[in-house]
Coordinates of C-alpha atoms in Angstrom, one line a residue:
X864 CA 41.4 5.8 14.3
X865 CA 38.0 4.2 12.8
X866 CA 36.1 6.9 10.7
X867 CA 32.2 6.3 11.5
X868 CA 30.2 7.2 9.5
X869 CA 26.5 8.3 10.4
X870 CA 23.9 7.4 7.8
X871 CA 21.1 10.4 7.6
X872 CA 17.6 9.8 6.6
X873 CA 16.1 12.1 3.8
X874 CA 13.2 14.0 5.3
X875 CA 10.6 12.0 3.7
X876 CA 12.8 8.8 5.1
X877 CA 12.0 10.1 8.6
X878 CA 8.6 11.1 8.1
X879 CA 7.8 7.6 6.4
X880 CA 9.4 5.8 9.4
X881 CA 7.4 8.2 12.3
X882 CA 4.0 7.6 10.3
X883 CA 5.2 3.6 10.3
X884 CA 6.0 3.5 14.0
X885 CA 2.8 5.3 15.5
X886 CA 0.4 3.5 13.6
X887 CA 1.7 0.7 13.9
X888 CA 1.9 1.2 17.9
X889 CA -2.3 2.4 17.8
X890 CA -3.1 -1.0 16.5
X891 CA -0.6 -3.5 18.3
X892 CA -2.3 -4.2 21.4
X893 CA -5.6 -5.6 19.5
X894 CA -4.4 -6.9 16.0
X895 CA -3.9 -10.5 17.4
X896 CA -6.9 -10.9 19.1
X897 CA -9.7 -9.9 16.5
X898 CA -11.4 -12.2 14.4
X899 CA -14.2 -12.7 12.2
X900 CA -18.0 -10.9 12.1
X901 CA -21.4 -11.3 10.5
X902 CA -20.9 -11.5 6.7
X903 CA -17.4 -13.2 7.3
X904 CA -19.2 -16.3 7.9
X905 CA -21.5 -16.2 5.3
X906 CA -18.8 -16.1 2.8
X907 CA -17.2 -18.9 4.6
X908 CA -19.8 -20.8 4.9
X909 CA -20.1 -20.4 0.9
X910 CA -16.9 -21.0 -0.1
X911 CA -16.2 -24.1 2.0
X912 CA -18.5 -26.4 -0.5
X913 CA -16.6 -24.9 -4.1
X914 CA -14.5 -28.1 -5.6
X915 CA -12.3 -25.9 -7.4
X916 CA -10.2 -24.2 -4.6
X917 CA -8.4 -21.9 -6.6
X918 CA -7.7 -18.6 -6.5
X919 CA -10.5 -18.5 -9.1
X920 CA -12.8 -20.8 -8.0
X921 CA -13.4 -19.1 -4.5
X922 CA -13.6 -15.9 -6.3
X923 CA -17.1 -17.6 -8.0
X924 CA -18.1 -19.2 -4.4
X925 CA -17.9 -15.7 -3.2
X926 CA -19.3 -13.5 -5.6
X927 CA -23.3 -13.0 -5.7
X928 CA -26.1 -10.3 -6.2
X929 CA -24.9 -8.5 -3.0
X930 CA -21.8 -8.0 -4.3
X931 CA -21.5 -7.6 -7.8
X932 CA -20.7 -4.2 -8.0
X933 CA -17.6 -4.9 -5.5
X934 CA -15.6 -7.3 -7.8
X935 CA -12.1 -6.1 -6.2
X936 CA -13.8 -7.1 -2.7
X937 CA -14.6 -10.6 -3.6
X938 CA -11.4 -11.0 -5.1
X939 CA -9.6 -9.5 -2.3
X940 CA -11.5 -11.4 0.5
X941 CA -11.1 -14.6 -1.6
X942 CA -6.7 -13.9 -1.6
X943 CA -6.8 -13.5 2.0
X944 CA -9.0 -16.6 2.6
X945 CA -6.9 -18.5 0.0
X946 CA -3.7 -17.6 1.9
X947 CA -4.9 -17.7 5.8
X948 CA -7.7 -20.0 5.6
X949 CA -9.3 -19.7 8.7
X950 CA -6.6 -17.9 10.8
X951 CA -7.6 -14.2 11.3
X952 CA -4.2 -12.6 12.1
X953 CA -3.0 -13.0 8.8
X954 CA -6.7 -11.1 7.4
X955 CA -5.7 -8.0 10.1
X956 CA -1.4 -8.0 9.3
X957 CA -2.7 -7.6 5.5
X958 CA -5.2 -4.9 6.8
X959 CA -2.3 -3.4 8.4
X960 CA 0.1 -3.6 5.8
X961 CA -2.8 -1.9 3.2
X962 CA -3.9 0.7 5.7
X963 CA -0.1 1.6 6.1
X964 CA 0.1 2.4 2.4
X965 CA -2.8 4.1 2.0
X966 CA -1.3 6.6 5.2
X967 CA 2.0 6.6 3.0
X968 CA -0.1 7.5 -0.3
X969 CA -1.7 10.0 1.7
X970 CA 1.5 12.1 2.9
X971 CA 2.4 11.2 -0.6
X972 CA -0.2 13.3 -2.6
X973 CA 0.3 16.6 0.2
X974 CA 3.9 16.7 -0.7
X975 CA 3.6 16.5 -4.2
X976 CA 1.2 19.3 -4.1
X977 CA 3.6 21.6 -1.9
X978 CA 1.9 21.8 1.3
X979 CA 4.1 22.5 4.2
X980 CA 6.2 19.7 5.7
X981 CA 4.1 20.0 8.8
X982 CA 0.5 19.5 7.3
X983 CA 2.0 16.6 4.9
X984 CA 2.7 14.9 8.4
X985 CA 0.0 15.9 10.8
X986 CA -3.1 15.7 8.3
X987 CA -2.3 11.6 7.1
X988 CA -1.7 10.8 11.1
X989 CA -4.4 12.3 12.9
X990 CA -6.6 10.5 10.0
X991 CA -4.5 7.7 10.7
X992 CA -5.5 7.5 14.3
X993 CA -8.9 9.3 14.9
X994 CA -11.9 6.7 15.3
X995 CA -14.5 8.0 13.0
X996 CA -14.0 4.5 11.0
X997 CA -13.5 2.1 13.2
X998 CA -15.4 -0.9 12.2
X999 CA -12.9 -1.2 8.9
X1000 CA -10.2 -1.5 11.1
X1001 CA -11.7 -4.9 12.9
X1002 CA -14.5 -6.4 10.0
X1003 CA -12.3 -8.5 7.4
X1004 CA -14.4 -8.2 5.1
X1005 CA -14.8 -4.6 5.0
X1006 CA -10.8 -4.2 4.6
X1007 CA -12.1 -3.3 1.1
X1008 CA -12.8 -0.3 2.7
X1009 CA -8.5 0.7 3.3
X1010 CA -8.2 -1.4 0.2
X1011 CA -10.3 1.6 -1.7
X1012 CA -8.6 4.4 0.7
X1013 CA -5.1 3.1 -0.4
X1014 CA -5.9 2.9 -4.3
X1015 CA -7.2 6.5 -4.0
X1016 CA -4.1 7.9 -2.6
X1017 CA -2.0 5.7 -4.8
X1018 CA -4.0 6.6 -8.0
X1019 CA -3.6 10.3 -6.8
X1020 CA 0.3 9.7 -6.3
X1021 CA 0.7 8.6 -9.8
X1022 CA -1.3 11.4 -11.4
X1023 CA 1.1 13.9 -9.8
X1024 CA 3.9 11.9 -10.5
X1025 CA 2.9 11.7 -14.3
X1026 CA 3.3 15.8 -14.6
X1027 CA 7.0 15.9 -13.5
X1028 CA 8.5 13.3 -16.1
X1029 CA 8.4 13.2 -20.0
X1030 CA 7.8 10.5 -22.7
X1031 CA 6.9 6.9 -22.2
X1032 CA 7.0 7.6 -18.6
X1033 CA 3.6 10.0 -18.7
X1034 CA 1.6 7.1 -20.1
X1035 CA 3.1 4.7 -17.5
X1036 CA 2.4 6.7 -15.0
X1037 CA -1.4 6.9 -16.2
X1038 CA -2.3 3.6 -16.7
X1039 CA -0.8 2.9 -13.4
X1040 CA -3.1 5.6 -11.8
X1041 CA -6.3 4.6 -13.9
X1042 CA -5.4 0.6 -12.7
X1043 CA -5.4 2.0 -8.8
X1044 CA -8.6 3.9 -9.7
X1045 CA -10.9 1.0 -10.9
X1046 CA -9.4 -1.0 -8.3
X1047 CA -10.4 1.8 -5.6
X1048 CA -13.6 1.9 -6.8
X1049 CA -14.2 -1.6 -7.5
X1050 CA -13.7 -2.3 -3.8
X1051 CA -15.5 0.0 -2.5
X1052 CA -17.7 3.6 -3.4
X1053 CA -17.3 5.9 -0.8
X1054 CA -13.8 7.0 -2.6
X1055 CA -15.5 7.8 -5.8
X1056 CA -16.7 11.3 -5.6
X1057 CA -13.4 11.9 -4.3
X1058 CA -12.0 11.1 -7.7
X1059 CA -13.8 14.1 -9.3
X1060 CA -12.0 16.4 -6.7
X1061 CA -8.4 15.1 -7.5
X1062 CA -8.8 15.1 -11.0
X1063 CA -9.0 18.9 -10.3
X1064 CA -6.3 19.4 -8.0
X1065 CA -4.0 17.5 -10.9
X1066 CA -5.4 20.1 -13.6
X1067 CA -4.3 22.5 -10.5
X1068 CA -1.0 21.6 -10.0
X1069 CA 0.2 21.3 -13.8
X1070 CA -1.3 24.7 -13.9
X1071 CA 1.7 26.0 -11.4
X1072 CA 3.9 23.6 -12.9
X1073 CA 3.4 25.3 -16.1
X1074 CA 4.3 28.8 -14.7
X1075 CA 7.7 27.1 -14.4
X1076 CA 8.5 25.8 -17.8
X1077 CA 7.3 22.0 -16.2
X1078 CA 3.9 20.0 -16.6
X1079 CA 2.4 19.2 -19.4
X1080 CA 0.1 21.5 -21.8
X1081 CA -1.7 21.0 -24.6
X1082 CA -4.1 18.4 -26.2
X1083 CA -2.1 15.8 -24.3
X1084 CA -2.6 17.4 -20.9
X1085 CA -6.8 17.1 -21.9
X1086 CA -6.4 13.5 -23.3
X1087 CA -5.2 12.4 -19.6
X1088 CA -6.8 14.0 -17.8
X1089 CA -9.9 13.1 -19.4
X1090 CA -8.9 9.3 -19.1
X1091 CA -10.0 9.8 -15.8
X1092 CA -13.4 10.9 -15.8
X1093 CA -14.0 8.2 -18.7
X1094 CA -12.9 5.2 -16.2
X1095 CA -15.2 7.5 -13.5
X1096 CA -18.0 6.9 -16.1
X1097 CA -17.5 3.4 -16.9
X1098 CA -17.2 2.2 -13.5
X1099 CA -20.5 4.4 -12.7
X1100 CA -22.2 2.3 -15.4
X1101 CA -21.1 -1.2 -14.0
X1102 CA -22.0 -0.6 -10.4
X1103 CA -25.5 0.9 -12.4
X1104 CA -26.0 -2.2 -13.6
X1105 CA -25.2 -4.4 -11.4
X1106 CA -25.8 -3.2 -7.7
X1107 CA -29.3 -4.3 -5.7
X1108 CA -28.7 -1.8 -3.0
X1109 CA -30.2 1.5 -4.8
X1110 CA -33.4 1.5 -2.4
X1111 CA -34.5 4.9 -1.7
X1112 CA -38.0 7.5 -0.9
X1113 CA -39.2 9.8 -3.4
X1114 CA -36.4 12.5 -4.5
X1115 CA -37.3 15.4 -2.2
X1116 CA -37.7 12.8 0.7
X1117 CA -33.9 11.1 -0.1
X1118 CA -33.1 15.3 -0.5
X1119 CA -34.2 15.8 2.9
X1120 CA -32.4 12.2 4.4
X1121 CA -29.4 12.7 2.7
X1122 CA -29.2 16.5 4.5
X1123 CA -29.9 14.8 7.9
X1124 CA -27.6 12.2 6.9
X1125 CA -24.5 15.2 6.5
X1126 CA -26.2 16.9 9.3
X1127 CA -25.7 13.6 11.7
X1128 CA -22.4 12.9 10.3
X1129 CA -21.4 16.5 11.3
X1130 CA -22.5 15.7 14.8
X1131 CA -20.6 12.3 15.2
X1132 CA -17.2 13.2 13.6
X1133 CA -17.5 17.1 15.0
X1134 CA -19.5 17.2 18.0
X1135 CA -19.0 13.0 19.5
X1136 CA -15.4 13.3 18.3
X1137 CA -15.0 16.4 18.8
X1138 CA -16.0 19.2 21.0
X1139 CA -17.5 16.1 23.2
X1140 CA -13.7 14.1 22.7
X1141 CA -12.3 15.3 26.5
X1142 CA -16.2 14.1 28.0
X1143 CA -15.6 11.0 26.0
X1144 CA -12.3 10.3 27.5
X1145 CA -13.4 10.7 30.7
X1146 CA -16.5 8.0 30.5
X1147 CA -13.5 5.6 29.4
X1148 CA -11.6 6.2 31.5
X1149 CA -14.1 5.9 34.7
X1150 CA -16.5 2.7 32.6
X1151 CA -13.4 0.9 30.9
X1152 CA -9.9 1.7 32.4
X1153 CA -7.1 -0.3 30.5
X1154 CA -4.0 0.6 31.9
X1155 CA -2.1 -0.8 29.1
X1156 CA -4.7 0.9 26.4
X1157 CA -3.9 4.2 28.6
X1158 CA -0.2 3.5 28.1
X1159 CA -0.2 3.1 24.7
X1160 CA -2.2 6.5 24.3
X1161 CA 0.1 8.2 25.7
X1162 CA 2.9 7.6 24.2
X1163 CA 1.0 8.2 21.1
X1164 CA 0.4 11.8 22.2
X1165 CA 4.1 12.2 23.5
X1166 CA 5.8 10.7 19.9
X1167 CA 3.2 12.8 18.0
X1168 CA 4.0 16.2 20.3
X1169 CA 7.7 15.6 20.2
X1170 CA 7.8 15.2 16.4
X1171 CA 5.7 17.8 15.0
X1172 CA 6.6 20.3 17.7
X1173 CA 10.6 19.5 16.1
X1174 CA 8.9 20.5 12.4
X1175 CA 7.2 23.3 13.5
X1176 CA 10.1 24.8 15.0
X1177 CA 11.8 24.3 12.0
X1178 CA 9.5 25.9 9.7
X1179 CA 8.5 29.0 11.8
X1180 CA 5.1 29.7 13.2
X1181 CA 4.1 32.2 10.1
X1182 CA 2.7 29.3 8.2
X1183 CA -0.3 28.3 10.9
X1184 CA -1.9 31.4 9.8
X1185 CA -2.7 30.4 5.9
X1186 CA -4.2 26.7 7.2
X1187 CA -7.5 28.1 7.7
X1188 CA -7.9 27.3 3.9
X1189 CA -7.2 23.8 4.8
X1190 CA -10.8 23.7 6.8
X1191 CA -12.7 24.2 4.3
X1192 CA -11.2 22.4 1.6
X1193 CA -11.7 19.7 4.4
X1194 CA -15.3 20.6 4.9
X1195 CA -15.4 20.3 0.7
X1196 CA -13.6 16.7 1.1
X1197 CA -16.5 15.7 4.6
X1198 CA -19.4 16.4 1.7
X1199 CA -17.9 14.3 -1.0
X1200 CA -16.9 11.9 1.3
X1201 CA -20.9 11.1 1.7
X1202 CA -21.6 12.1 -1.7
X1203 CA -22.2 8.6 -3.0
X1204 CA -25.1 8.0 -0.6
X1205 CA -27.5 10.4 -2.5
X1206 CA -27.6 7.4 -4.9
X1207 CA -29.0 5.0 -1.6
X1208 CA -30.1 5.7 1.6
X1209 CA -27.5 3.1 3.1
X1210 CA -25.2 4.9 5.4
X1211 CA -26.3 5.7 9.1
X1212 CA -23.0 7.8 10.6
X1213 CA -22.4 6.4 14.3
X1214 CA -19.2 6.7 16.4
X1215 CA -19.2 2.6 16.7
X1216 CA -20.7 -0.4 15.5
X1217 CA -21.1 -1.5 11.9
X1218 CA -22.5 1.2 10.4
X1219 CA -19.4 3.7 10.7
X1220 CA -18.1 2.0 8.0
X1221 CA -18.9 4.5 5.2
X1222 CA -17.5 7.3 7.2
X1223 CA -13.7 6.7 5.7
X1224 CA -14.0 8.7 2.8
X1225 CA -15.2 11.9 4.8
X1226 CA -13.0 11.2 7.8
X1227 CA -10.4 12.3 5.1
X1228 CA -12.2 15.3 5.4
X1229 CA -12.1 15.6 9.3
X1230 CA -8.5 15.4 9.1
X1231 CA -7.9 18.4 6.9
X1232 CA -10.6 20.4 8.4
X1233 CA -9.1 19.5 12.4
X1234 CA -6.1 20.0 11.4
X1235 CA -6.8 24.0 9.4
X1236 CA -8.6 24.9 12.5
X1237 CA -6.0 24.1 14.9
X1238 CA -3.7 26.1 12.8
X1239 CA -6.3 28.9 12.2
X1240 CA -6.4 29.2 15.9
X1241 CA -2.9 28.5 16.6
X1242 CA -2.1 31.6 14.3
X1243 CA -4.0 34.4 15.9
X1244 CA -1.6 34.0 19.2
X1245 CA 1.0 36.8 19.0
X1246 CA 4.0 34.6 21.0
X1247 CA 5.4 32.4 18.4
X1248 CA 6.7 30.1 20.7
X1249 CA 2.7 29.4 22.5
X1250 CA 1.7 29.3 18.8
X1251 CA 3.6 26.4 18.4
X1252 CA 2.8 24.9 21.9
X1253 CA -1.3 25.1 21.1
X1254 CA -0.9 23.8 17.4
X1255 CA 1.3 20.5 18.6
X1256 CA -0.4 20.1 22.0
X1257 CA -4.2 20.5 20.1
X1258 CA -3.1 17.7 17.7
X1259 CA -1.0 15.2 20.2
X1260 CA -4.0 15.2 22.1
X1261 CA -6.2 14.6 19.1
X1262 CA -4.2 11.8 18.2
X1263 CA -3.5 10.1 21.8
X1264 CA -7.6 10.3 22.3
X1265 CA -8.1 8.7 19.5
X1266 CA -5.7 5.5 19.9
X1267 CA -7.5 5.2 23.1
X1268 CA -10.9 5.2 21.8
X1269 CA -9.8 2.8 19.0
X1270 CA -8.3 0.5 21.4
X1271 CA -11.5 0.8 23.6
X1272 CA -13.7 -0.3 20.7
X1273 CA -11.6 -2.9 19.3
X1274 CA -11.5 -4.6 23.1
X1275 CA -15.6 -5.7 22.7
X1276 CA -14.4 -7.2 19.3
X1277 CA -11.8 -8.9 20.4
X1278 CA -14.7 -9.9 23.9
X1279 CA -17.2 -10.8 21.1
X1280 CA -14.7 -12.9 18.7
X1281 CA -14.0 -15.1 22.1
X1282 CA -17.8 -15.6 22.8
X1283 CA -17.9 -17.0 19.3
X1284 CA -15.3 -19.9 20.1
X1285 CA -16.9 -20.9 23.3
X1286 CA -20.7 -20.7 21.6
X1287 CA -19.4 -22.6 18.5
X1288 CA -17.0 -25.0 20.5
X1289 CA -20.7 -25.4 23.0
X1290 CA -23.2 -26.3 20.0
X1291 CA -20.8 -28.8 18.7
X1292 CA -20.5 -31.0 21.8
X1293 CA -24.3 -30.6 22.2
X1294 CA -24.8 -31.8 18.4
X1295 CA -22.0 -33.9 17.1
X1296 CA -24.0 -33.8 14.2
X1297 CA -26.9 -32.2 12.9
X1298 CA -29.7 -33.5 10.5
X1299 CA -29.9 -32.2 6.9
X1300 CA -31.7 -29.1 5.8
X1301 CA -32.3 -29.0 9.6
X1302 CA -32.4 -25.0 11.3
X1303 CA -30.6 -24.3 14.7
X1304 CA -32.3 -21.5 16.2
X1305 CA -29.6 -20.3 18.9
X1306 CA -31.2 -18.5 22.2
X1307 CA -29.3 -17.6 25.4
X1308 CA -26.8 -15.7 23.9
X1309 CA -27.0 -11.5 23.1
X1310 CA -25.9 -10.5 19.7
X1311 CA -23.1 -8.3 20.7
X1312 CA -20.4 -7.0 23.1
X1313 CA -21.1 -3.6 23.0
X1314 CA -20.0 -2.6 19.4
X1315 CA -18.9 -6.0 18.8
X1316 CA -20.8 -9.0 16.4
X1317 CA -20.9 -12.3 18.0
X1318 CA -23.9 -13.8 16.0
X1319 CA -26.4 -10.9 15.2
X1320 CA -28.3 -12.6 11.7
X1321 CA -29.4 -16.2 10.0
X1322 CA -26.4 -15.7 7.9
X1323 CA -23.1 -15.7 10.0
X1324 CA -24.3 -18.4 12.0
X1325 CA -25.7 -20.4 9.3
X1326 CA -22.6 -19.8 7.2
X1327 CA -20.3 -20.7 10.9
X1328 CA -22.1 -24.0 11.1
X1329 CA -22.7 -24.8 7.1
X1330 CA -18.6 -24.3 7.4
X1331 CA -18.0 -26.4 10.6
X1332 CA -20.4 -29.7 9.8
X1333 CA -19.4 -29.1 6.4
X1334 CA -23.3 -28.9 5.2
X1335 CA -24.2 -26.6 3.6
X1336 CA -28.3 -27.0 3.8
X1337 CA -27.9 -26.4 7.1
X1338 CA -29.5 -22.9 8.5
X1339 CA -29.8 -21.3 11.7
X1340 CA -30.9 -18.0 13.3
X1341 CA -30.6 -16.3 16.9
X1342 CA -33.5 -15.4 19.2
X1343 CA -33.8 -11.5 19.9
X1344 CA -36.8 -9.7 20.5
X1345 CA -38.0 -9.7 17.4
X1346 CA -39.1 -13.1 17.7
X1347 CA -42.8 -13.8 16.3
X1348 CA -44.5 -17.4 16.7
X1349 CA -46.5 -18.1 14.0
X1350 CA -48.4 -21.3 13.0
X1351 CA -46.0 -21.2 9.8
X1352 CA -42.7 -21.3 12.1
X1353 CA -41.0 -18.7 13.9
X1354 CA -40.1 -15.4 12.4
X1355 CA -37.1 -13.3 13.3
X1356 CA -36.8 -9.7 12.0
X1357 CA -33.5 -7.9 11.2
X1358 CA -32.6 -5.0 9.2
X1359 CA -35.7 -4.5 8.0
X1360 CA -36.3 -8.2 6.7
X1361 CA -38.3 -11.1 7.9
X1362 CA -37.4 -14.9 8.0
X1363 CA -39.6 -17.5 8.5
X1364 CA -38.1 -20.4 9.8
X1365 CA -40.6 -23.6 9.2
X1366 CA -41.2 -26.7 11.9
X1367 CA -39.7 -29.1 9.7
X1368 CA -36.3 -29.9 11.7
X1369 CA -36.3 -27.1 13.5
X1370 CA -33.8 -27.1 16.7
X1371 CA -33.5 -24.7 19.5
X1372 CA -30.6 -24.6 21.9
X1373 CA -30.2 -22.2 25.1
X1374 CA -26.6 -21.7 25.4
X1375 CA -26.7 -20.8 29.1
X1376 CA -29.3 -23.2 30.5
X1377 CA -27.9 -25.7 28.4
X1378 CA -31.4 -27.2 26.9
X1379 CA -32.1 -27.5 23.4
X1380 CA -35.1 -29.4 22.1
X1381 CA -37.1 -29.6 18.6
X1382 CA -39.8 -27.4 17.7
X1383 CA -42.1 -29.2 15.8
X1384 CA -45.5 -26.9 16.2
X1385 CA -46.3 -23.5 17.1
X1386 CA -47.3 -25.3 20.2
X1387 CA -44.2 -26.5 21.2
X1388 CA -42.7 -23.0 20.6
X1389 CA -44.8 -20.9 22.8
X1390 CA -44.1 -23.7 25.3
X1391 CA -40.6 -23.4 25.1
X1392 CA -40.2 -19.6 25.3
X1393 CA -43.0 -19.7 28.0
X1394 CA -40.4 -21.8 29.9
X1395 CA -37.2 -20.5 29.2
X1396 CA -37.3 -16.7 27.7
X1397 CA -40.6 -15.8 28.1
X1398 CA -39.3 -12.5 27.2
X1399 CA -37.0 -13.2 24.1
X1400 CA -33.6 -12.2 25.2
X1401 CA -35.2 -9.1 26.8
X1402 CA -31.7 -9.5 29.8
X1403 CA -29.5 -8.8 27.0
X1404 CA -28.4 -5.2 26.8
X1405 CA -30.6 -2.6 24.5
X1406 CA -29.0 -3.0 21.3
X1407 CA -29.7 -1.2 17.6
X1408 CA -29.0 -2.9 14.0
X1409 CA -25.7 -1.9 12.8
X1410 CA -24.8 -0.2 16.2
X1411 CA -24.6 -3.1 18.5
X1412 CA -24.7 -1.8 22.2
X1413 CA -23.7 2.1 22.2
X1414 CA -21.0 2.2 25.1
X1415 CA -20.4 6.1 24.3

């Protein structure tokens, strides 16, 4: 008789391979259709005209004022383009692949500081899966953003990894962690306050460690540690020195944004994602019913209630009761998460659209805070078996909702990447070519699918044409209602900034009428708009700068 012999996964094995199999199933029915958005194009349209086509090279196409202080992003964005070219699945398996690391990191880092099995789990996926950050999921070239998450976690990991061994090892471990934290940082800010928090929760932990005969004590114990907050320093004084995005009011004005900033941000990731979620739902389901989308939720929600409810029966229900200190630390983590905006006034929390971005860091936060509540709440039930019921129902639901929401979002991408093609595929049979130095004003088309880009600015559709005709004094711009005639040239307005784009070879197509003419005069402009959108683009749908259309 053949022996069999059943091979067992460690705990952490089958943890690791749930976390893997859900997230990967939130983002499988939109990874292949997304594509690329606003500033994607003006970095192509840059990089396109570089003769050195190295690694290297497009690294110095790329990099410019904007982003100096991002180094890691440019580089990062220039080793995807190097690699994929123009071919965006390869950009969103990377994304994938990174934000699946940062997840593991994150499970990582609660282990090695004790928690229970069932937060280590719970905490990393409902982060994993809640919406608060949407746009880095879908904008290529904000997968700096994951980039930044994942070096935290992994700079974190290594810290708490460099307590438990002895020797070389300790130093190894370091430098590791102090590599993943300028690389964090490099690509991204939001992470950096949090680097002031875990540098305490490391002097923390040794401190328990020590109570065992383990850790590290001593002068040494100072000298690392202290590494830390000197690459903190130093990487303050590059972005110092280098960044063009420190615009703000006088300081007790920026005090009083940057408390409606946290005061918004509360309302988004606790009221809109939150007490509102079941209301939300509900408008998706009735305005944008997916049946697959729906499908794929919940399952989501059945894995993730299955699972946990198996660890929490294992562990006992005893445990829910002390995870009320998890919501505050999680409020603690929301703060810092914002922290590095009372340096700008850049960050605008919204539950979609470009400018939820910068909620990453603090959705860290959310996570901890959702998850202490739950337990909190869970814990003041007497029947231990209900207790477990609320805790793993509360969080499946948490988790299935926001699969769907992300899925719901990512659709208008994916809508908006297609109206690219066909606008892009449309101007190029209507100009084979296109003059020098000449400007293609584009009218006809709205901005975006809900959330989602398809040419909002005079740089993604300059930089999609500059790439395309392989020109790169080529410019271009898109009619919204911002549009000013002037006897100078027309004038669109965007983010705050006006550009004046002169007669001299100045083109105008309507993508749904099919016209396009020259503008040579102011003349010929009111004429033009007088015939054909007398009102700007006032039929497209009310949108707002980073927003796009609100659909929630």
């Amino acid at each position: 008789m053949v022996r069999r012999e059943v091979i067992r996964l460690s705990k952490n094995a089958q943890d690791y391979l749930f976390l893997a199999l859900v997230i990967t199933l939130s983002f499988i029915l939109y990874i292949g259709g997304l594509g690329f958005y606003s500033d994607d194009w003006a970095f192509f349209g840059a990089s396109y005209s570089s003769p050195d086509r190295s690694l290297l090279g497009l690294y110095e196409s790329l990099n410019g004022p904007v982003v100096w202080m991002r180094p890691v992003q440019v580089f990062y964005f220039a080793a995807l383009y190097k690699a994929f070219d123009l071919h965006p699945f390869g950009y969103h398996f990377v994304n994938h692949l990174v934000f699946l690391a940062g997840i593991f990191s994150f499970y990582g880092v609660l282990s090695q500081l004790s928690q229970p099995r069932l937060v280590c789990v719970s905490v990393p996926l409902l982060f994993g899966l809640i919406p608060h950050y949407s746009t880095d999921r879908f904008w290529p070239i904000l997968f700096c953003a994951n980039l930044s998450m994942a070096s935290y976690f992994l700079s974190f990991c290594c810290d708490l990894q460099m307590l438990k061994v002895s020797g070389l090892r300790i130093w190894l471990w370091k430098l590791l962690g102090i590599l993943f934290l300028f690389a964090g940082t490099l690509a991204y800010e939001v992470f950096l306050p949090l680097f002031l928090l875990s540098t305490f929760l490391i002097w923390k932990r040794n401190q328990q460690l020590n109570e065992s005969n383990q850790g590290i004590t001593g002068r040494k114990l100072v000298c690392l540690v202290g590494t830390n907050f000197i690459a903190l320093l130093l990487v303050i004084l590059f972005k110092a020195f280098t960044t063009t995005r420190v615009i703000m009011q006088g300081p007790m004005d920026h005090v009083i944004w940057f408390i409606q900033l946290i005061a918004k941000a509360v309302v988004v990731s606790y009221g809109k994602y939150g007490i509102e979620l079941p209301l939300l739902i509900s408008r998706i389901l009735r305005d944008y019913p997916d049946w697959k989308i729906l499908a794929v939720s919940l399952c989501v929600g059945i894995a993730v209630f299955l699972y946990l409810h198996r660890l929490a029966i294992r562990s006992g229900s005893s445990e829910l009761r002390r995870y009320g200190n998890l919501f505050f630390i999680g409020l603690l983590v929301f703060i810092l998460g914002y922290l590095i905006f009372i340096t700008n006034e850049n960050a605008d929390p919204t539950p979609a659209g470009l400018n939820n971005r910068t909620s990453i860091a603090a959705t860290v936060g959310v996570a901890l805070s959702i998850v202490g509540i739950i337990g909190w709440l869970a814990g003041k039930i007497r029947s231990e078996n209900f207790r477990l019921l609320l805790f793993c129902s509360f969080l499946a639901f948490f988790c299935g909702a926001g699969v769907l929401v992300t899925n719901t979002i990512a659709h208008f991408w994916i809508v908006a990447y297609s109206k690219q093609e066909n606008v892009l595929a449309d101007i190029r049979r209507q100009y084979p070519s296109l003059p020098p130095q000449s400007t293609l004003l584009l009218d006809g088309v709205c901005p975006y699918m809900g959330p989602g880009i398809v040419f909002e600015s005079n740089w993604d559709l300059a930089g999609a044409l500059r790439l395309f005709y392989q020109d790169h004094s080529l410019n271009a711009d898109i009619i919204r209602p911002t549009v000013r005639i002037t006897e100078e040239g027309v004038q669109t307005i965007l983010y705050g900034a006006t550009a004046t784009h002169p007669y001299n070879k100045l083109y105008i197509y309507h993508y749904r009428r099919k016209v396009s003419q020259q503008l040579t005069n102011a003349e010929d402009a009111r004429r033009y708009f007088q015939t054909y959108n007398p009102y700007y683009g006032i039929e497209c749908p009310d949108a707002k700068e980073g927003v796009g259309v609100p659909i929630f």
